Short mmCIF file of C-alpha atoms and ligand atoms in Angstrom, two decimals:
data_model
loop_
_atom_site.label_atom_id
_atom_site.label_comp_id
_atom_site.label_asym_id
_atom_site.label_seq_id
_atom_site.Cartn_x
_atom_site.Cartn_y
_atom_site.Cartn_z
CA SER A 29 120.17 80.95 108.05
CA LYS A 30 122.22 83.35 105.94
CA ASP A 31 121.46 81.40 102.80
CA ASP A 32 117.80 82.45 102.94
CA LEU A 33 118.89 85.98 102.32
CA ILE A 34 121.13 85.74 99.31
CA LEU A 35 119.71 88.50 97.21
CA PRO A 36 119.24 88.32 93.49
CA LYS A 37 121.78 90.69 91.96
CA ASP A 38 120.66 90.66 88.35
CA PHE A 39 118.14 93.49 88.69
CA PRO A 40 118.45 96.61 86.52
CA GLN A 41 120.62 99.34 88.02
CA LEU A 42 118.76 101.88 90.19
CA LEU A 43 118.60 105.23 88.37
CA ASN A 44 116.86 107.39 91.01
CA ASP A 45 117.91 106.79 94.62
CA THR A 46 116.51 110.09 95.98
CA PHE A 47 113.94 108.27 98.12
CA LEU A 48 116.55 105.94 99.63
CA ARG A 49 118.93 108.81 100.37
CA ALA A 50 116.22 110.86 102.04
CA ALA A 51 115.23 107.82 104.11
CA ARG A 52 118.82 107.66 105.39
CA GLY A 53 118.88 111.40 106.12
CA GLU A 54 121.33 112.21 103.32
CA ASP A 55 121.21 115.31 101.11
CA THR A 56 119.07 115.23 97.98
CA GLU A 57 118.57 117.63 95.04
CA HIS A 58 114.82 117.51 95.51
CA VAL A 59 112.44 116.11 98.08
CA PRO A 60 111.31 112.63 96.97
CA VAL A 61 107.58 111.99 96.81
CA TRP A 62 105.21 109.05 96.57
CA CYS A 63 101.59 108.53 97.64
CA MET A 64 100.03 105.86 99.78
CA ARG A 65 97.50 104.04 97.55
CA GLN A 66 99.16 105.47 94.47
CA ALA A 67 98.05 102.28 92.73
CA GLY A 68 94.33 102.68 93.20
CA ARG A 69 90.86 103.27 91.91
CA TYR A 70 91.41 106.98 91.18
CA LEU A 71 93.23 105.78 88.03
CA PRO A 72 90.97 104.64 85.14
CA GLU A 73 93.64 102.17 84.00
CA PHE A 74 93.63 100.64 87.51
CA ARG A 75 89.85 100.15 87.38
CA LYS A 76 90.20 98.57 83.93
CA THR A 77 92.87 96.07 85.04
CA ARG A 78 90.90 95.22 88.20
CA GLU A 79 87.56 94.93 86.34
CA GLY A 80 85.66 91.68 86.71
CA ARG A 81 88.31 90.09 88.91
CA ASP A 82 88.17 89.36 92.61
CA PHE A 83 90.47 91.63 94.67
CA PHE A 84 92.48 88.85 96.34
CA ASP A 85 92.68 86.88 93.06
CA THR A 86 94.30 90.02 91.66
CA CYS A 87 96.71 90.04 94.62
CA ARG A 88 97.64 86.42 93.80
CA SER A 89 98.60 87.26 90.21
CA PRO A 90 102.20 88.51 90.03
CA GLU A 91 101.57 89.88 86.52
CA ALA A 92 98.52 91.89 87.64
CA CYS A 93 100.33 93.18 90.76
CA CYS A 94 103.29 94.23 88.62
CA GLU A 95 101.06 96.04 86.11
CA LEU A 96 99.09 97.85 88.87
CA THR A 97 102.31 98.88 90.64
CA LEU A 98 103.76 100.35 87.44
CA GLN A 99 100.63 102.23 86.28
CA PRO A 100 101.05 105.34 88.46
CA LEU A 101 104.74 105.60 87.43
CA ARG A 102 103.70 105.92 83.78
CA ARG A 103 101.70 109.03 84.64
CA PHE A 104 103.65 110.79 87.40
CA PRO A 105 107.35 111.19 88.26
CA PHE A 106 107.00 109.49 91.67
CA ASP A 107 110.31 108.76 93.41
CA ALA A 108 109.22 105.36 94.73
CA ALA A 109 106.76 102.58 93.94
CA ILE A 110 104.92 100.41 96.46
CA ILE A 111 104.07 96.86 95.51
CA PHE A 112 100.38 96.33 94.87
CA SER A 113 99.09 93.86 97.47
CA ASP A 114 97.17 94.12 100.75
CA ILE A 115 97.89 93.86 104.46
CA LEU A 116 95.22 91.17 104.83
CA VAL A 117 97.22 88.52 102.96
CA ILE A 118 98.75 87.63 106.35
CA PRO A 119 95.45 86.63 108.05
CA GLN A 120 94.77 84.59 104.89
CA ALA A 121 98.16 82.88 105.20
CA LEU A 122 97.24 82.04 108.82
CA GLY A 123 94.20 80.21 107.48
CA MET A 124 91.47 82.83 107.76
CA ASN A 125 88.92 83.49 105.07
CA VAL A 126 89.02 87.16 103.95
CA GLN A 127 86.90 88.59 101.14
CA MET A 128 86.84 92.04 99.58
CA VAL A 129 83.18 92.99 99.37
CA ALA A 130 82.35 95.84 96.97
CA GLY A 131 81.00 98.86 98.81
CA LYS A 132 81.82 97.31 102.18
CA GLY A 133 85.55 96.59 102.17
CA PRO A 134 87.44 93.66 103.69
CA THR A 135 85.20 91.08 105.34
CA PHE A 136 86.02 88.03 107.48
CA PRO A 137 82.99 85.67 107.48
CA GLU A 138 84.39 83.91 110.57
CA PRO A 139 86.34 86.40 112.69
CA LEU A 140 88.11 85.41 115.93
CA LYS A 141 85.61 85.64 118.78
CA GLU A 142 87.23 84.13 121.86
CA PRO A 143 90.81 83.10 122.76
CA GLU A 144 90.00 79.43 121.94
CA ASP A 145 89.68 80.49 118.31
CA LEU A 146 93.45 81.09 118.19
CA GLN A 147 93.90 77.33 117.98
CA GLN A 148 92.39 77.41 114.49
CA LEU A 149 95.22 79.62 113.21
CA GLN A 150 98.23 78.11 111.43
CA ALA A 151 100.86 79.37 113.89
CA LYS A 152 103.65 77.52 112.08
CA VAL A 153 102.76 78.82 108.65
CA ASP A 154 105.35 78.35 105.91
CA VAL A 155 105.62 81.97 104.77
CA SER A 156 107.82 81.14 101.78
CA LYS A 157 105.07 78.89 100.48
CA GLU A 158 101.86 80.67 101.51
CA LEU A 159 103.00 84.14 100.48
CA ASP A 160 105.17 83.08 97.57
CA TYR A 161 102.83 84.93 95.20
CA VAL A 162 103.77 88.26 96.82
CA PHE A 163 107.49 87.47 96.54
CA LYS A 164 107.03 86.58 92.84
CA ALA A 165 105.17 89.86 92.28
CA ILE A 166 108.04 91.79 93.88
CA THR A 167 110.73 90.04 91.84
CA LEU A 168 108.82 90.51 88.59
CA THR A 169 108.13 94.19 89.35
CA ARG A 170 111.75 94.83 90.33
CA HIS A 171 112.74 93.66 86.84
CA LYS A 172 109.97 95.48 84.97
CA ILE A 173 110.47 98.77 86.82
CA GLU A 174 113.84 98.98 85.01
CA GLY A 175 115.58 100.74 87.88
CA LYS A 176 113.45 103.88 87.50
CA VAL A 177 112.69 104.12 91.25
CA PRO A 178 113.06 101.90 94.32
CA LEU A 179 110.33 99.37 95.10
CA ILE A 180 108.78 99.44 98.58
CA GLY A 181 107.50 96.26 100.24
CA PHE A 182 105.08 96.41 103.17
CA SER A 183 103.17 94.64 105.88
CA GLY A 184 100.38 95.42 108.27
CA ALA A 185 101.52 95.74 111.89
CA PRO A 186 100.39 93.19 114.49
CA TRP A 187 97.74 95.31 116.26
CA THR A 188 96.12 96.45 113.00
CA LEU A 189 95.97 92.86 111.72
CA MET A 190 94.67 91.60 115.07
CA SER A 191 91.91 94.20 115.03
CA TYR A 192 90.76 93.11 111.55
CA MET A 193 90.89 89.45 112.54
CA ILE A 194 88.60 90.08 115.53
CA GLU A 195 86.32 92.80 114.11
CA GLY A 196 85.90 90.86 110.89
CA GLY A 197 86.11 94.08 108.87
CA GLY A 198 86.08 97.83 109.24
CA SER A 199 84.68 99.34 112.44
CA ASN A 200 84.11 102.72 114.06
CA THR A 201 84.77 101.71 117.66
CA HIS A 202 86.95 98.59 117.22
CA SER A 203 85.31 97.58 120.47
CA LYS A 204 85.40 93.83 119.75
CA ALA A 205 89.17 93.96 119.23
CA LYS A 206 89.74 96.33 122.16
CA ARG A 207 87.63 94.05 124.35
CA TRP A 208 90.36 91.42 123.94
CA LEU A 209 93.03 93.86 125.16
CA TYR A 210 91.14 94.52 128.39
CA ARG A 211 89.54 91.13 128.94
CA HIS A 212 92.07 88.73 127.41
CA PRO A 213 95.47 90.46 127.63
CA GLU A 214 97.42 87.19 127.62
CA ALA A 215 95.66 85.82 124.57
CA SER A 216 96.09 89.22 122.91
CA HIS A 217 99.85 89.06 123.46
CA MET A 218 99.88 85.50 122.17
CA LEU A 219 98.18 86.58 118.95
CA LEU A 220 100.36 89.69 118.57
CA LYS A 221 103.48 87.56 119.03
CA MET A 222 102.27 85.03 116.48
CA LEU A 223 101.65 87.82 113.97
CA THR A 224 105.03 89.42 114.71
CA ASP A 225 106.86 86.17 113.94
CA VAL A 226 105.06 85.85 110.60
CA ILE A 227 105.56 89.54 109.72
CA VAL A 228 109.34 89.29 110.34
CA GLN A 229 109.61 86.33 107.96
CA TYR A 230 107.31 88.02 105.46
CA LEU A 231 109.35 91.26 105.37
CA LEU A 232 112.64 89.35 105.07
CA GLY A 233 111.11 87.35 102.23
CA GLN A 234 110.15 90.58 100.49
CA VAL A 235 113.73 91.87 100.72
CA ALA A 236 115.06 88.56 99.40
CA ALA A 237 112.60 88.91 96.52
CA GLY A 238 113.82 92.43 95.70
CA ALA A 239 112.11 95.01 97.94
CA GLN A 240 114.42 98.02 98.48
CA ALA A 241 112.57 99.56 101.45
CA LEU A 242 109.85 98.35 103.83
CA GLN A 243 106.85 100.12 105.32
CA VAL A 244 104.92 98.79 108.30
CA PHE A 245 101.29 100.04 108.48
CA GLU A 246 99.85 100.43 111.98
CA SER A 247 96.68 101.95 110.53
CA HIS A 248 94.64 101.41 113.69
CA ALA A 249 97.08 102.96 116.16
CA GLY A 250 94.72 105.87 116.79
CA ILE A 251 92.07 103.64 118.26
CA LEU A 252 94.46 102.86 121.12
CA GLY A 253 95.39 105.35 123.83
CA PRO A 254 99.02 105.97 124.85
CA VAL A 255 98.97 103.30 127.58
CA GLU A 256 97.52 100.57 125.36
CA PHE A 257 99.77 101.59 122.47
CA LYS A 258 102.84 101.16 124.70
CA GLU A 259 101.70 97.70 125.72
CA PHE A 260 100.07 96.25 122.59
CA SER A 261 101.63 98.02 119.61
CA LEU A 262 105.02 99.64 120.23
CA PRO A 263 106.89 96.56 121.57
CA TYR A 264 105.89 94.58 118.49
CA LEU A 265 106.76 97.39 116.07
CA ARG A 266 110.19 97.60 117.72
CA ASP A 267 110.65 93.85 117.70
CA ILE A 268 109.85 93.69 113.97
CA ALA A 269 112.41 96.38 113.08
CA ARG A 270 115.07 94.90 115.39
CA ARG A 271 114.72 91.36 114.08
CA VAL A 272 114.47 92.31 110.41
CA LYS A 273 117.53 94.58 110.73
CA ASP A 274 119.60 91.99 112.60
CA LYS A 275 118.95 89.39 109.92
CA LEU A 276 119.66 91.81 107.10
CA LYS A 277 122.88 92.92 108.76
CA GLU A 278 124.10 89.31 108.83
CA ALA A 279 123.55 89.24 105.08
CA GLY A 280 125.34 92.60 104.66
CA GLU A 281 122.12 94.35 103.68
CA ASP A 282 120.83 97.72 104.86
CA ILE A 283 117.21 98.37 103.89
CA PRO A 284 115.42 101.49 105.17
CA MET A 285 112.27 100.81 107.19
CA ILE A 286 109.30 103.13 107.60
CA VAL A 287 106.75 102.95 110.41
CA PHE A 288 103.37 104.55 109.75
CA ALA A 289 101.26 104.51 112.92
CA LYS A 290 98.19 106.49 111.92
CA ASP A 291 96.88 108.94 114.53
CA ALA A 292 99.57 107.96 117.05
CA HIS A 293 100.76 111.53 117.63
CA TYR A 294 101.01 110.74 121.34
CA ALA A 295 103.74 108.20 120.50
CA LEU A 296 105.91 110.28 118.19
CA GLU A 297 108.91 110.36 120.55
CA ASP A 298 108.73 106.60 121.08
CA LEU A 299 108.28 105.92 117.36
CA SER A 300 111.39 107.98 116.58
CA GLN A 301 113.39 105.60 118.80
CA SER A 302 111.99 102.31 117.59
CA HIS A 303 114.73 101.31 115.10
CA TYR A 304 112.94 102.63 111.99
CA GLU A 305 114.83 105.10 109.77
CA VAL A 306 111.61 106.85 108.79
CA VAL A 307 108.47 107.77 110.73
CA GLY A 308 105.39 108.29 108.57
CA LEU A 309 102.92 110.94 109.74
CA ASP A 310 99.21 111.52 109.26
CA TRP A 311 97.93 115.05 108.65
CA THR A 312 96.98 115.78 112.27
CA ILE A 313 100.61 116.56 113.15
CA ASP A 314 102.21 119.92 112.45
CA PRO A 315 105.45 119.38 110.45
CA GLN A 316 107.60 121.66 112.57
CA SER A 317 106.49 120.19 115.88
CA ALA A 318 107.00 116.69 114.47
CA ARG A 319 110.61 117.69 113.70
CA GLU A 320 111.10 119.08 117.19
CA ARG A 321 109.60 116.06 118.88
CA THR A 322 111.66 113.56 116.87
CA GLY A 323 114.83 115.57 117.47
CA GLY A 324 116.50 114.82 114.14
CA LYS A 325 116.76 111.12 115.04
CA VAL A 326 114.74 109.94 112.05
CA SER A 327 113.62 110.99 108.61
CA LEU A 328 109.96 111.96 108.35
CA GLN A 329 107.38 111.06 105.72
CA GLY A 330 104.00 112.63 105.03
CA ASN A 331 101.71 114.32 105.69
CA MET A 332 99.39 116.40 103.48
CA ASP A 333 95.71 115.85 104.17
CA PRO A 334 94.60 113.69 101.22
CA CYS A 335 91.51 115.92 100.94
CA ALA A 336 93.74 118.85 100.05
CA LEU A 337 93.84 117.18 96.62
CA TYR A 338 90.26 118.39 96.15
CA ALA A 339 91.62 121.95 96.13
CA PRO A 340 92.51 123.78 92.90
CA LYS A 341 96.08 123.20 91.70
CA GLU A 342 97.38 126.62 92.78
CA ARG A 343 96.14 126.00 96.31
CA ILE A 344 97.75 122.52 96.33
CA SER A 345 101.03 124.15 95.37
CA GLN A 346 100.75 126.65 98.28
CA ILE A 347 99.91 123.90 100.76
CA VAL A 348 102.88 121.84 99.56
CA LYS A 349 105.24 124.83 99.86
CA LYS A 350 104.18 125.42 103.45
CA MET A 351 104.54 121.71 104.26
CA LEU A 352 108.08 121.60 102.80
CA GLU A 353 109.09 124.67 104.78
CA GLY A 354 107.74 123.05 107.94
CA PHE A 355 109.63 119.80 107.48
CA GLY A 356 112.76 121.24 105.88
CA LYS A 357 114.48 119.57 102.93
CA LYS A 358 116.79 117.11 104.63
CA GLY A 359 115.57 113.71 105.84
CA TYR A 360 112.15 114.28 104.38
CA ILE A 361 109.94 112.22 102.05
CA ALA A 362 106.77 113.93 100.86
CA ASN A 363 103.56 111.90 100.93
CA LEU A 364 99.95 112.23 101.95
CA GLY A 365 98.84 111.66 105.54
CA HIS A 366 96.89 108.59 104.38
CA GLY A 367 95.90 106.95 101.10
CA LEU A 368 94.36 108.52 98.00
CA TYR A 369 90.58 108.20 97.67
CA PRO A 370 88.90 106.73 94.58
CA ASP A 371 87.20 110.02 93.60
CA MET A 372 90.40 112.04 93.42
CA ASP A 373 91.44 113.69 90.19
CA PRO A 374 94.66 112.18 88.78
CA GLU A 375 95.58 115.65 87.49
CA ASN A 376 95.71 116.97 91.03
CA VAL A 377 97.91 114.07 92.09
CA GLY A 378 100.25 115.16 89.31
CA ALA A 379 100.08 118.75 90.60
CA PHE A 380 101.04 117.51 94.08
CA VAL A 381 104.08 115.61 92.77
CA ASP A 382 105.22 118.53 90.61
CA ALA A 383 104.79 121.01 93.46
CA VAL A 384 106.99 118.89 95.74
CA HIS A 385 109.72 118.67 93.10
CA GLN A 386 109.58 122.32 92.07
CA HIS A 387 109.43 123.92 95.50
CA SER A 388 112.07 121.64 96.97
CA LYS A 389 114.52 122.30 94.11
CA GLN A 390 114.24 126.00 94.92
CA MET A 391 114.94 125.44 98.61
CA GLY A 392 118.69 124.84 98.24
CA ALA A 393 120.81 122.67 100.51
CA GLN A 394 120.00 122.66 104.22
O1 LIG B 426 99.26 101.70 96.17
C1 LIG B 426 99.41 101.19 97.29
O2 LIG B 426 99.35 101.83 98.36
C2 LIG B 426 99.81 99.73 97.38
C3 LIG B 426 98.81 98.79 97.65
C4 LIG B 426 98.04 98.72 98.96
C5 LIG B 426 96.70 98.32 98.99
N1 LIG B 426 96.34 98.15 100.30
C6 LIG B 426 95.85 98.08 97.81
C7 LIG B 426 94.40 98.15 97.96
C8 LIG B 426 98.47 98.89 100.28
C9 LIG B 426 99.80 99.37 100.80
C10 LIG B 426 97.39 98.50 101.11
C11 LIG B 426 97.47 98.46 102.58
C12 LIG B 426 96.23 98.33 103.36
N2 LIG B 426 95.15 97.53 103.12
C13 LIG B 426 96.02 98.98 104.60
C14 LIG B 426 97.03 99.88 105.28
C15 LIG B 426 96.99 101.25 104.73
C16 LIG B 426 95.80 102.04 105.15
O3 LIG B 426 94.96 102.31 104.27
O4 LIG B 426 95.69 102.36 106.34
C17 LIG B 426 94.75 98.59 105.07
C18 LIG B 426 94.10 99.07 106.34
C19 LIG B 426 94.22 97.66 104.13
C20 LIG B 426 92.91 96.94 104.21
C21 LIG B 426 92.07 97.34 103.07
N3 LIG B 426 92.22 96.86 101.79
C22 LIG B 426 91.06 98.33 103.03
C23 LIG B 426 90.57 99.12 104.23
C24 LIG B 426 90.61 98.44 101.71
C25 LIG B 426 89.60 99.41 101.14
C26 LIG B 426 88.27 98.83 100.91
C27 LIG B 426 87.40 99.74 100.06
O5 LIG B 426 86.47 99.22 99.46
O6 LIG B 426 87.66 100.95 100.01
C28 LIG B 426 91.36 97.51 100.96
C29 LIG B 426 91.22 97.28 99.52
C30 LIG B 426 92.33 97.80 98.69
N4 LIG B 426 93.64 97.55 98.93
C31 LIG B 426 92.20 98.62 97.53
C32 LIG B 426 93.50 98.84 97.07
C33 LIG B 426 93.93 99.59 95.85
C34 LIG B 426 90.90 99.11 96.90
C35 LIG B 426 89.99 98.01 96.42
C36 LIG B 426 90.14 97.57 94.98
O7 LIG B 426 91.17 97.80 94.32
O8 LIG B 426 89.23 96.93 94.50
#
């Protein structure tokens, strides 16, 4: 009902809306910039706050999530913040056990093996209860951020979550998860639909809690080919945007949504017509051809190779300049093509942010 979406209005006034304007394709004085995984292990203060505490326990502490979200903003003039959390809180809410194992990454001790295992999932999960800790973290952060920049909420996309739930962790081939698509297509659609329903509620809950933009991570798009993507990913990505937007519209809200389907260059045209305002790009796509292929229908976000941050600062500045010229100034949000790595030098992250601001200010209106 409408009442679920009455938004808290007592948040501090937003002082920098550059990111939101760029997401909507409006003119900006400079190109806004943020980094995927900007709250992460490359920051010593992040490692200190995370020290001696389980990863998902940290995710369940609104105070810790708020602190970790704000840390990168104290160092760098980012134009947006993303709430510290993880995409795997959804499988947990559905009743699965997920652990973060040091040196190995996310691990499911009992992954889904066969379609019968779907019966063990809590299909009718009460999102407002099970994921309440994320909503609390968002509300707290929205207050503590003092209007400096907008706060982005996020979710994993159905296929990416499904692949984790079946693989039980990271994988090179994702062959266990892909086996389902070819051998159990009906059960696959059942699971994807179940995840979609939860994700829609989860994203709406994040907006009600104070998120000012939403990003959907289809991190495992590249493991699918164009045919499988069209059947098992795209319809659900579209459904999520459509349903979230319809609900928000009823409540008189308009929140920009970003879709980041990593390595899905084959689907760029489709992604630009899937109801998202912004399409996030990995570094395998040339900026200018991405513009041509999306035909000005959407804003674009990305896409410097994260490894370019290993270059000296002057080189980073040149790479950024070229990237900005390729994308053009309007309807563009600078970012990396994927997340920051733990061994990256915070100084070079600062150089990246400064280069985006400086070069884009010199570009003039377009
Ligand atoms: O700063 C931010 O980007 C916000 C927080 C954020 C995290 N995870 C924190 C995190 C976001 C947006 C995510 C999303 C996420 N989580 C994705 C989608 C984005 C992508 O990378 O493609 C995925 C696939 C996950 C699953 C996941 N969680 C992985 C693969 C890992 C890395 C494991 C490892 O050991 O390297 C995590 C852990 C994780 N999530 C970390 C952070 C900062 C690092 C672990 C730690 O802090 O101890």
